[in-house]
PDB file of C-alpha atoms and ligand atoms in Angstrom:
ATOM      1  CA  MET A   1      13.343   1.378  14.291  1.00 94.00           C
ATOM      2  CA  HIS A   2      11.897   4.694  12.831  1.00 98.00           C
ATOM      3  CA  LEU A   3       9.398   4.615  10.287  1.00 98.00           C
ATOM      4  CA  ILE A   4       8.768   7.527   7.521  1.00 98.00           C
ATOM      5  CA  PRO A   5       6.639   8.327   4.707  1.00 98.00           C
ATOM      6  CA  LEU A   6       8.557  10.056   2.174  1.00 98.00           C
ATOM      7  CA  PRO A   7       6.108  12.016  -0.188  1.00 98.00           C
ATOM      8  CA  ALA A   8       7.139  12.007  -3.969  1.00 98.00           C
ATOM      9  CA  PHE A   9       5.021  12.954  -6.967  1.00 98.00           C
ATOM     10  CA  ALA A  10       1.717  14.193  -6.685  1.00 98.00           C
ATOM     11  CA  ASP A  11       0.691  11.445  -3.970  1.00 98.00           C
ATOM     12  CA  ASN A  12       3.209   8.928  -3.647  1.00 98.00           C
ATOM     13  CA  TYR A  13       4.822   7.715  -0.266  1.00 98.00           C
ATOM     14  CA  ILE A  14       8.139   6.203  -0.506  1.00 99.00           C
ATOM     15  CA  TRP A  15       8.410   4.157   2.912  1.00 99.00           C
ATOM     16  CA  MET A  16      11.564   4.678   4.873  1.00 98.00           C
ATOM     17  CA  LEU A  17      12.748   2.395   7.689  1.00 98.00           C
ATOM     18  CA  HIS A  18      16.149   3.404   9.805  1.00 98.00           C
ATOM     19  CA  ASP A  19      17.609   2.507  13.133  1.00 98.00           C
ATOM     20  CA  ASP A  20      19.107   4.245  15.419  1.00 98.00           C
ATOM     21  CA  ALA A  21      22.413   3.589  14.148  1.00 98.00           C
ATOM     22  CA  GLY A  22      21.559   5.307  11.152  1.00 98.00           C
ATOM     23  CA  GLN A  23      20.858   2.254   8.555  1.00 98.00           C
ATOM     24  CA  ALA A  24      17.830   2.546   6.389  1.00 98.00           C
ATOM     25  CA  ILE A  25      16.012   0.873   3.657  1.00 98.00           C
ATOM     26  CA  VAL A  26      13.200   2.160   1.217  1.00 98.00           C
ATOM     27  CA  VAL A  27      10.339   0.517  -0.325  1.00 99.00           C
ATOM     28  CA  ASP A  28       9.175   1.668  -3.946  1.00 99.00           C
ATOM     29  CA  PRO A  29      11.673   4.826  -4.367  1.00 98.00           C
ATOM     30  CA  GLY A  30      10.099   6.097  -7.497  1.00 98.00           C
ATOM     31  CA  ASP A  31      12.164   9.299  -7.231  1.00 98.00           C
ATOM     32  CA  ALA A  32      15.921   9.060  -6.220  1.00 98.00           C
ATOM     33  CA  ALA A  33      16.077  12.805  -5.358  1.00 98.00           C
ATOM     34  CA  VAL A  34      13.587  12.344  -2.451  1.00 98.00           C
ATOM     35  CA  VAL A  35      15.437   9.633  -0.991  1.00 98.00           C
ATOM     36  CA  GLU A  36      19.091  11.231  -1.285  1.00 98.00           C
ATOM     37  CA  ARG A  37      17.561  14.157   0.377  1.00 98.00           C
ATOM     38  CA  ALA A  38      15.886  12.537   3.261  1.00 98.00           C
ATOM     39  CA  LEU A  39      19.178  10.176   3.723  1.00 98.00           C
ATOM     40  CA  ASN A  40      21.064  13.320   3.911  1.00 98.00           C
ATOM     41  CA  GLU A  41      19.028  15.305   6.211  1.00 98.00           C
ATOM     42  CA  ARG A  42      19.068  12.548   8.719  1.00 98.00           C
ATOM     43  CA  GLN A  43      22.957  11.530   8.051  1.00 98.00           C
ATOM     44  CA  LEU A  44      21.535   7.787   7.041  1.00 98.00           C
ATOM     45  CA  GLN A  45      23.082   5.221   5.011  1.00 98.00           C
ATOM     46  CA  LEU A  46      21.023   3.263   2.782  1.00 98.00           C
ATOM     47  CA  ARG A  47      21.161  -0.656   2.912  1.00 98.00           C
ATOM     48  CA  ALA A  48      18.412  -1.994   0.726  1.00 98.00           C
ATOM     49  CA  ILE A  49      15.672  -1.390  -1.646  1.00 98.00           C
ATOM     50  CA  LEU A  50      12.241  -3.322  -1.472  1.00 98.00           C
ATOM     51  CA  LEU A  51      10.073  -3.009  -4.431  1.00 98.00           C
ATOM     52  CA  THR A  52       6.177  -4.222  -4.286  1.00 99.00           C
ATOM     53  CA  HIS A  53       5.623  -4.095  -8.348  1.00 98.00           C
ATOM     54  CA  HIS A  54       6.969  -2.931 -11.607  1.00 98.00           C
ATOM     55  CA  HIS A  55       5.125   0.490 -11.864  1.00 98.00           C
ATOM     56  CA  HIS A  56       7.638   3.496 -12.881  1.00 98.00           C
ATOM     57  CA  ASP A  57       6.208   5.638  -9.912  1.00 98.00           C
ATOM     58  CA  HIS A  58       7.835   2.774  -7.679  1.00 98.00           C
ATOM     59  CA  VAL A  59      10.891   1.415  -9.464  1.00 98.00           C
ATOM     60  CA  GLY A  60      11.832   4.901 -11.196  1.00 98.00           C
ATOM     61  CA  GLY A  61      14.318   6.123  -8.838  1.00 98.00           C
ATOM     62  CA  VAL A  62      16.439   2.472  -8.278  1.00 98.00           C
ATOM     63  CA  ALA A  63      18.795   2.693 -11.433  1.00 98.00           C
ATOM     64  CA  GLU A  64      20.082   6.147  -9.776  1.00 98.00           C
ATOM     65  CA  LEU A  65      20.154   5.071  -6.418  1.00 98.00           C
ATOM     66  CA  LEU A  66      22.254   1.821  -7.540  1.00 98.00           C
ATOM     67  CA  GLY A  67      24.427   4.284  -9.231  1.00 97.00           C
ATOM     68  CA  ARG A  68      25.492   6.042  -5.858  1.00 96.00           C
ATOM     69  CA  HIS A  69      24.882   3.042  -3.315  1.00 96.00           C
ATOM     70  CA  ALA A  70      25.994  -0.930  -3.429  1.00 95.00           C
ATOM     71  CA  LEU A  71      23.172  -2.266  -2.191  1.00 97.00           C
ATOM     72  CA  PRO A  72      20.514  -5.154  -2.608  1.00 98.00           C
ATOM     73  CA  VAL A  73      17.141  -4.590  -4.365  1.00 98.00           C
ATOM     74  CA  TYR A  74      14.455  -6.883  -3.777  1.00 98.00           C
ATOM     75  CA  ALA A  75      11.803  -7.533  -6.364  1.00 98.00           C
ATOM     76  CA  PRO A  76       9.179 -10.124  -7.473  1.00 98.00           C
ATOM     77  CA  VAL A  77      10.023 -12.230 -10.363  1.00 98.00           C
ATOM     78  CA  ASP A  78       9.096 -10.148 -13.078  1.00 98.00           C
ATOM     79  CA  ASP A  79      11.400  -8.959 -16.297  1.00 98.00           C
ATOM     80  CA  ARG A  80       9.663  -5.243 -16.220  1.00 98.00           C
ATOM     81  CA  ILE A  81      11.947  -5.000 -13.255  1.00 98.00           C
ATOM     82  CA  ALA A  82      15.296  -5.285 -14.447  1.00 96.00           C
ATOM     83  CA  GLU A  83      17.228  -3.325 -11.491  1.00 96.00           C
ATOM     84  CA  ALA A  84      16.497  -6.185  -9.301  1.00 98.00           C
ATOM     85  CA  THR A  85      19.414  -8.362  -7.609  1.00 97.00           C
ATOM     86  CA  ILE A  86      17.173 -10.396  -5.457  1.00 98.00           C
ATOM     87  CA  ARG A  87      14.160 -12.078  -6.617  1.00 98.00           C
ATOM     88  CA  VAL A  88      11.474 -12.823  -4.052  1.00 98.00           C
ATOM     89  CA  SER A  89       8.498 -15.022  -4.260  1.00 98.00           C
ATOM     90  CA  ASP A  90       5.435 -15.850  -1.879  1.00 98.00           C
ATOM     91  CA  GLY A  91       6.289 -17.755   1.404  1.00 98.00           C
ATOM     92  CA  GLU A  92      10.049 -16.442   1.636  1.00 98.00           C
ATOM     93  CA  SER A  93      11.450 -14.527   4.079  1.00 97.00           C
ATOM     94  CA  ILE A  94      14.167 -11.669   3.878  1.00 97.00           C
ATOM     95  CA  GLY A  95      16.463 -10.583   6.804  1.00 97.00           C
ATOM     96  CA  LEU A  96      18.466  -7.948   7.043  1.00 97.00           C
ATOM     97  CA  SER A  97      21.516  -7.374   9.833  1.00 96.00           C
ATOM     98  CA  SER A  98      21.594  -3.674   9.459  1.00 95.00           C
ATOM     99  CA  PRO A  99      18.982  -2.530   9.961  1.00 97.00           C
ATOM    100  CA  ARG A 100      17.906  -5.642  11.575  1.00 97.00           C
ATOM    101  CA  VAL A 101      14.795  -6.356   9.849  1.00 97.00           C
ATOM    102  CA  ARG A 102      12.704  -9.357   9.062  1.00 98.00           C
ATOM    103  CA  PHE A 103       9.913  -9.257   6.241  1.00 98.00           C
ATOM    104  CA  GLU A 104       7.820 -12.183   5.206  1.00 98.00           C
ATOM    105  CA  VAL A 105       6.931 -11.737   1.085  1.00 98.00           C
ATOM    106  CA  LEU A 106       3.352 -12.421   0.389  1.00 98.00           C
ATOM    107  CA  ALA A 107       2.353 -12.859  -3.335  1.00 98.00           C
ATOM    108  CA  ILE A 108      -0.822 -10.379  -3.718  1.00 98.00           C
ATOM    109  CA  PRO A 109      -2.140 -10.375  -7.456  1.00 98.00           C
ATOM    110  CA  GLY A 110      -4.631  -8.000  -8.876  1.00 98.00           C
ATOM    111  CA  HIS A 111      -3.066  -4.505  -9.419  1.00 98.00           C
ATOM    112  CA  THR A 112      -0.363  -6.396 -11.405  1.00 98.00           C
ATOM    113  CA  LEU A 113       0.187  -9.955 -11.600  1.00 98.00           C
ATOM    114  CA  SER A 114       3.456 -10.022 -10.104  1.00 98.00           C
ATOM    115  CA  HIS A 115       2.727  -7.523  -7.132  1.00 98.00           C
ATOM    116  CA  VAL A 116       4.255  -8.540  -3.757  1.00 99.00           C
ATOM    117  CA  ALA A 117       3.580  -7.388  -0.068  1.00 99.00           C
ATOM    118  CA  TYR A 118       6.382  -7.235   2.780  1.00 99.00           C
ATOM    119  CA  VAL A 119       5.178  -7.872   6.074  1.00 98.00           C
ATOM    120  CA  GLY A 120       7.433  -7.849   9.419  1.00 97.00           C
ATOM    121  CA  ASP A 121       7.751  -5.824  12.421  1.00 94.00           C
ATOM    122  CA  GLY A 122       4.082  -5.014  12.650  1.00 98.00           C
ATOM    123  CA  LEU A 123       4.291  -3.566   9.357  1.00 98.00           C
ATOM    124  CA  LEU A 124       2.154  -4.450   6.120  1.00 99.00           C
ATOM    125  CA  LEU A 125       4.091  -2.519   3.149  1.00 98.00           C
ATOM    126  CA  CYS A 126       1.368  -3.461   0.515  1.00 98.00           C
ATOM    127  CA  GLY A 127       2.257  -0.917  -2.542  1.00 98.00           C
ATOM    128  CA  ASP A 128      -0.771  -0.355  -4.388  1.00 98.00           C
ATOM    129  CA  THR A 129      -2.905  -3.329  -3.439  1.00 98.00           C
ATOM    130  CA  LEU A 130      -4.266  -2.342  -0.524  1.00 99.00           C
ATOM    131  CA  PHE A 131      -4.825   1.775   0.108  1.00 99.00           C
ATOM    132  CA  SER A 132      -6.478   3.331   3.414  1.00 99.00           C
ATOM    133  CA  LEU A 133     -10.117   3.127   2.585  1.00 99.00           C
ATOM    134  CA  GLY A 134      -9.523   1.587  -0.800  1.00 98.00           C
ATOM    135  CA  CYS A 135      -7.746  -0.581  -3.022  1.00 98.00           C
ATOM    136  CA  GLY A 136      -5.540  -0.523  -5.919  1.00 98.00           C
ATOM    137  CA  ARG A 137      -7.430  -0.675  -9.702  1.00 98.00           C
ATOM    138  CA  LEU A 138      -7.187  -3.741 -11.494  1.00 98.00           C
ATOM    139  CA  PHE A 139      -4.895  -3.416 -14.102  1.00 98.00           C
ATOM    140  CA  GLU A 140      -3.803  -6.858 -14.831  1.00 98.00           C
ATOM    141  CA  GLY A 141      -5.386  -9.050 -12.340  1.00 98.00           C
ATOM    142  CA  THR A 142      -9.096 -10.354 -12.196  1.00 98.00           C
ATOM    143  CA  PRO A 143     -11.190  -9.618  -9.526  1.00 98.00           C
ATOM    144  CA  ALA A 144     -11.324 -12.709  -7.944  1.00 98.00           C
ATOM    145  CA  GLN A 145      -7.340 -12.499  -7.632  1.00 98.00           C
ATOM    146  CA  MET A 146      -7.668  -9.057  -5.933  1.00 98.00           C
ATOM    147  CA  LEU A 147     -10.385 -10.124  -3.682  1.00 98.00           C
ATOM    148  CA  ALA A 148      -7.885 -13.157  -2.629  1.00 98.00           C
ATOM    149  CA  SER A 149      -5.093 -10.938  -2.109  1.00 98.00           C
ATOM    150  CA  LEU A 150      -7.210  -8.423   0.081  1.00 98.00           C
ATOM    151  CA  ASP A 151      -8.507 -11.582   1.895  1.00 98.00           C
ATOM    152  CA  ARG A 152      -4.910 -12.289   2.765  1.00 98.00           C
ATOM    153  CA  LEU A 153      -4.154  -8.822   3.878  1.00 98.00           C
ATOM    154  CA  SER A 154      -7.109  -8.865   5.985  1.00 98.00           C
ATOM    155  CA  GLN A 155      -6.245 -11.552   7.951  1.00 98.00           C
ATOM    156  CA  LEU A 156      -2.924 -10.010   9.380  1.00 98.00           C
ATOM    157  CA  PRO A 157      -3.042  -8.974  13.235  1.00 98.00           C
ATOM    158  CA  GLY A 158      -5.531  -5.824  13.681  1.00 98.00           C
ATOM    159  CA  GLU A 159      -2.384  -3.714  14.791  1.00 98.00           C
ATOM    160  CA  THR A 160      -0.388  -4.206  11.847  1.00 98.00           C
ATOM    161  CA  LEU A 161       0.452  -0.969  10.275  1.00 98.00           C
ATOM    162  CA  VAL A 162      -0.856  -0.428   6.833  1.00 99.00           C
ATOM    163  CA  CYS A 163       2.062   1.215   4.738  1.00 99.00           C
ATOM    164  CA  ALA A 164       0.510   1.779   1.267  1.00 98.00           C
ATOM    165  CA  GLY A 165       2.159   3.531  -1.628  1.00 98.00           C
ATOM    166  CA  HIS A 166      -0.012   6.297  -2.398  1.00 98.00           C
ATOM    167  CA  GLU A 167      -2.193   9.394  -0.412  1.00 98.00           C
ATOM    168  CA  TYR A 168      -5.449   8.322  -1.825  1.00 98.00           C
ATOM    169  CA  THR A 169      -7.543   8.186   1.286  1.00 98.00           C
ATOM    170  CA  GLU A 170      -9.484  11.416   1.198  1.00 98.00           C
ATOM    171  CA  ALA A 171     -10.990  10.483  -2.422  1.00 98.00           C
ATOM    172  CA  ASN A 172     -11.300   6.933  -0.789  1.00 98.00           C
ATOM    173  CA  GLY A 173     -13.390   7.960   1.957  1.00 98.00           C
ATOM    174  CA  ARG A 174     -15.810   9.764  -0.341  1.00 98.00           C
ATOM    175  CA  PHE A 175     -16.406   6.635  -2.122  1.00 98.00           C
ATOM    176  CA  ALA A 176     -16.413   4.557   0.838  1.00 98.00           C
ATOM    177  CA  HIS A 177     -19.055   7.138   2.461  1.00 98.00           C
ATOM    178  CA  THR A 178     -21.538   6.637  -0.288  1.00 98.00           C
ATOM    179  CA  VAL A 179     -21.380   2.779   0.306  1.00 98.00           C
ATOM    180  CA  GLU A 180     -21.530   2.978   4.097  1.00 98.00           C
ATOM    181  CA  PRO A 181     -23.015   6.677   5.228  1.00 98.00           C
ATOM    182  CA  ASP A 182     -24.005   5.184   8.494  1.00 98.00           C
ATOM    183  CA  ASN A 183     -20.777   3.513   9.710  1.00 98.00           C
ATOM    184  CA  PRO A 184     -19.823   4.921  12.787  1.00 98.00           C
ATOM    185  CA  SER A 185     -16.022   3.612  12.492  1.00 98.00           C
ATOM    186  CA  LEU A 186     -15.887   5.073   8.983  1.00 98.00           C
ATOM    187  CA  GLN A 187     -17.421   8.585  10.107  1.00 98.00           C
ATOM    188  CA  ALA A 188     -14.864   8.697  12.689  1.00 98.00           C
ATOM    189  CA  ARG A 189     -12.065   7.820  10.333  1.00 98.00           C
ATOM    190  CA  LEU A 190     -13.454  10.648   8.165  1.00 98.00           C
ATOM    191  CA  ARG A 191     -12.916  13.373  10.462  1.00 98.00           C
ATOM    192  CA  GLU A 192      -9.390  12.167  11.500  1.00 98.00           C
ATOM    193  CA  VAL A 193      -8.687  12.146   7.683  1.00 98.00           C
ATOM    194  CA  ALA A 194     -10.013  15.637   7.116  1.00 98.00           C
ATOM    195  CA  GLY A 195      -8.035  17.097   9.983  1.00 98.00           C
ATOM    196  CA  LEU A 196      -4.765  15.342   9.131  1.00 98.00           C
ATOM    197  CA  ARG A 197      -5.199  16.790   5.555  1.00 98.00           C
ATOM    198  CA  THR A 198      -5.879  20.124   6.373  1.00 98.00           C
ATOM    199  CA  ARG A 199      -2.551  20.535   8.228  1.00 98.00           C
ATOM    200  CA  GLN A 200      -1.172  18.467   4.971  1.00 97.00           C
ATOM    201  CA  LEU A 201      -0.150  15.475   7.353  1.00 98.00           C
ATOM    202  CA  PRO A 202       0.184  11.713   5.991  1.00 98.00           C
ATOM    203  CA  THR A 203      -3.190   9.891   6.915  1.00 98.00           C
ATOM    204  CA  LEU A 204      -0.868   6.590   6.962  1.00 98.00           C
ATOM    205  CA  PRO A 205       0.286   4.325   7.975  1.00 98.00           C
ATOM    206  CA  SER A 206      -3.322   3.126   9.405  1.00 98.00           C
ATOM    207  CA  SER A 207      -4.178   0.436  11.371  1.00 98.00           C
ATOM    208  CA  LEU A 208      -5.316  -2.898   9.910  1.00 98.00           C
ATOM    209  CA  ALA A 209      -8.197  -3.087  12.198  1.00 98.00           C
ATOM    210  CA  ASP A 210      -9.209   0.197  11.154  1.00 98.00           C
ATOM    211  CA  GLU A 211      -9.031  -0.732   7.879  1.00 99.00           C
ATOM    212  CA  ARG A 212     -11.219  -3.972   8.541  1.00 98.00           C
ATOM    213  CA  ALA A 213     -13.974  -1.549  10.238  1.00 98.00           C
ATOM    214  CA  CYS A 214     -14.036   1.167   7.546  1.00 98.00           C
ATOM    215  CA  ASN A 215     -12.742   0.034   4.090  1.00 99.00           C
ATOM    216  CA  PRO A 216     -15.432  -1.142   1.949  1.00 98.00           C
ATOM    217  CA  PHE A 217     -13.169  -3.354  -0.171  1.00 98.00           C
ATOM    218  CA  LEU A 218     -12.115  -5.232   3.244  1.00 98.00           C
ATOM    219  CA  ARG A 219     -16.154  -5.343   4.039  1.00 98.00           C
ATOM    220  CA  ILE A 220     -17.651  -7.279   1.084  1.00 97.00           C
ATOM    221  CA  ASP A 221     -19.491  -9.519   3.737  1.00 96.00           C
ATOM    222  CA  ALA A 222     -20.602  -6.960   5.722  1.00 97.00           C
ATOM    223  CA  GLY A 223     -24.224  -6.310   5.432  1.00 95.00           C
ATOM    224  CA  PRO A 224     -24.696  -2.761   4.330  1.00 97.00           C
ATOM    225  CA  VAL A 225     -21.873  -3.094   1.685  1.00 97.00           C
ATOM    226  CA  ALA A 226     -23.471  -6.150   0.465  1.00 95.00           C
ATOM    227  CA  ASP A 227     -26.906  -4.446   0.295  1.00 95.00           C
ATOM    228  CA  TRP A 228     -25.360  -1.526  -1.463  1.00 96.00           C
ATOM    229  CA  CYS A 229     -23.798  -3.858  -4.133  1.00 95.00           C
ATOM    230  CA  ARG A 230     -27.299  -5.726  -4.674  1.00 94.00           C
ATOM    231  CA  ARG A 231     -28.738  -1.984  -5.491  1.00 93.00           C
ATOM    232  CA  GLN A 232     -26.263  -1.549  -8.344  1.00 91.00           C
ATOM    233  CA  HIS A 233     -26.306  -3.062 -12.003  1.00 77.00           C
ATOM    234  CA  GLY A 234     -23.238  -5.265 -11.305  1.00 71.00           C
ATOM    235  CA  GLY A 235     -25.201  -7.353  -8.859  1.00 74.00           C
ATOM    236  CA  ALA A 236     -24.066  -9.053  -5.714  1.00 79.00           C
ATOM    237  CA  SER A 237     -24.815 -12.665  -6.444  1.00 85.00           C
ATOM    238  CA  ASP A 238     -21.496 -14.044  -4.610  1.00 94.00           C
ATOM    239  CA  ARG A 239     -18.591 -12.230  -2.762  1.00 95.00           C
ATOM    240  CA  ILE A 240     -16.375 -12.138  -6.128  1.00 96.00           C
ATOM    241  CA  ALA A 241     -19.392 -10.311  -7.860  1.00 95.00           C
ATOM    242  CA  ARG A 242     -19.705  -8.122  -4.950  1.00 96.00           C
ATOM    243  CA  PHE A 243     -16.008  -7.078  -4.940  1.00 97.00           C
ATOM    244  CA  ALA A 244     -16.088  -6.696  -8.942  1.00 96.00           C
ATOM    245  CA  THR A 245     -19.295  -4.595  -8.664  1.00 96.00           C
ATOM    246  CA  LEU A 246     -17.673  -2.248  -5.749  1.00 97.00           C
ATOM    247  CA  ARG A 247     -14.295  -1.925  -7.862  1.00 97.00           C
ATOM    248  CA  SER A 248     -15.928  -0.775 -10.922  1.00 96.00           C
ATOM    249  CA  ALA A 249     -18.326   1.520  -9.224  1.00 96.00           C
ATOM    250  CA  LYS A 250     -15.002   3.311  -7.630  1.00 98.00           C
ATOM    251  CA  ASP A 251     -13.267   3.334 -11.189  1.00 97.00           C
ATOM    252  CA  VAL A 252     -16.005   5.711 -12.611  1.00 96.00           C
ATOM    253  CA  PHE A 253     -16.704   7.672  -9.041  1.00 96.00           C
ATOM    254  CA  ARG A 254     -16.251  11.029  -8.890  1.00 88.00           C
TER     255      ARG A 254
HETATM  256 ZN1   ZN B 301       1.129   0.941  -9.212  1.00 73.91          ZN
HETATM  257 FE1   FE B 302       1.620   3.694  -7.773  1.00 73.91          FE
END
C-alpha cells in the first residue's frame, strides 16, 4: 500500500492510499482538483472517501468528486456532512476489498463534537485532533473531552503513523520548545522538521512514539510539562486543568 499526503490550500493534507493495482481512497478531500490531479498523474481509480469531521477544508471537495466517481463516503453521524453515504460510529470497523484496507473508527470529540479517527494498517488518520507536536483547537468540545480523545490515540502502538490534517509542525514545535526546551527528543525532532521544511517536504506522517516523546499535549503527565503549567495563570491542579492551561496558552502563542 502506498501512502501519499496531497498538499491542499495553504497547509492541509488530503491523505491518499493506493495499492499496486491502482485502487485508491482519500481522506478529507477538501479540494477535488487536488485529488483529480493526483489520480490522473498516477493512473488511479478512486474507490472510497473517508471523512473525519465536517469542516469545509476537509469535506469541500466531496460533492464534486461524487459527481465524477461512484463511491461510498464514510463519515461520522453529523447533519453538517450532507454528502455522507455511510455513517460510522465508535467501535465500528470498515473494510474495503479494493484497495484491501480495514479501519477501526474511534470517536475523538474535542476539535468538533462528532470528529472521528480511522485506525488500521499501522495508520492513524486523525484529522484535526492530533497534529505533530500539537493538537487541534477546541471549537466545540471541552478540554476534558479533547484530553480523553488524545489519551485514546496515545495508547495506540508506537510504530503507528500519524496522518494529520495539517502541516502545522513548525509552528507547533516553537510552542513545544517553550514548554520543554530541555527535551532532547523534541530538540532532535525540531532539527529534523527544520530540514524537511527547508526542502519543502512534509513533516508527516510522524510516529506515535515520537509524538509521545515530543508532543506536549501527549505529555500532560511529564514532569517538565506539569511544572510549566504550574507556572502559568491557568494552573495545574489536575491533568484536565494542565491540558486546558496548555491549550489556551497555545491559542494565543505567536
Ligand atoms: Zn477542522
Ligand atoms: Fe482543518
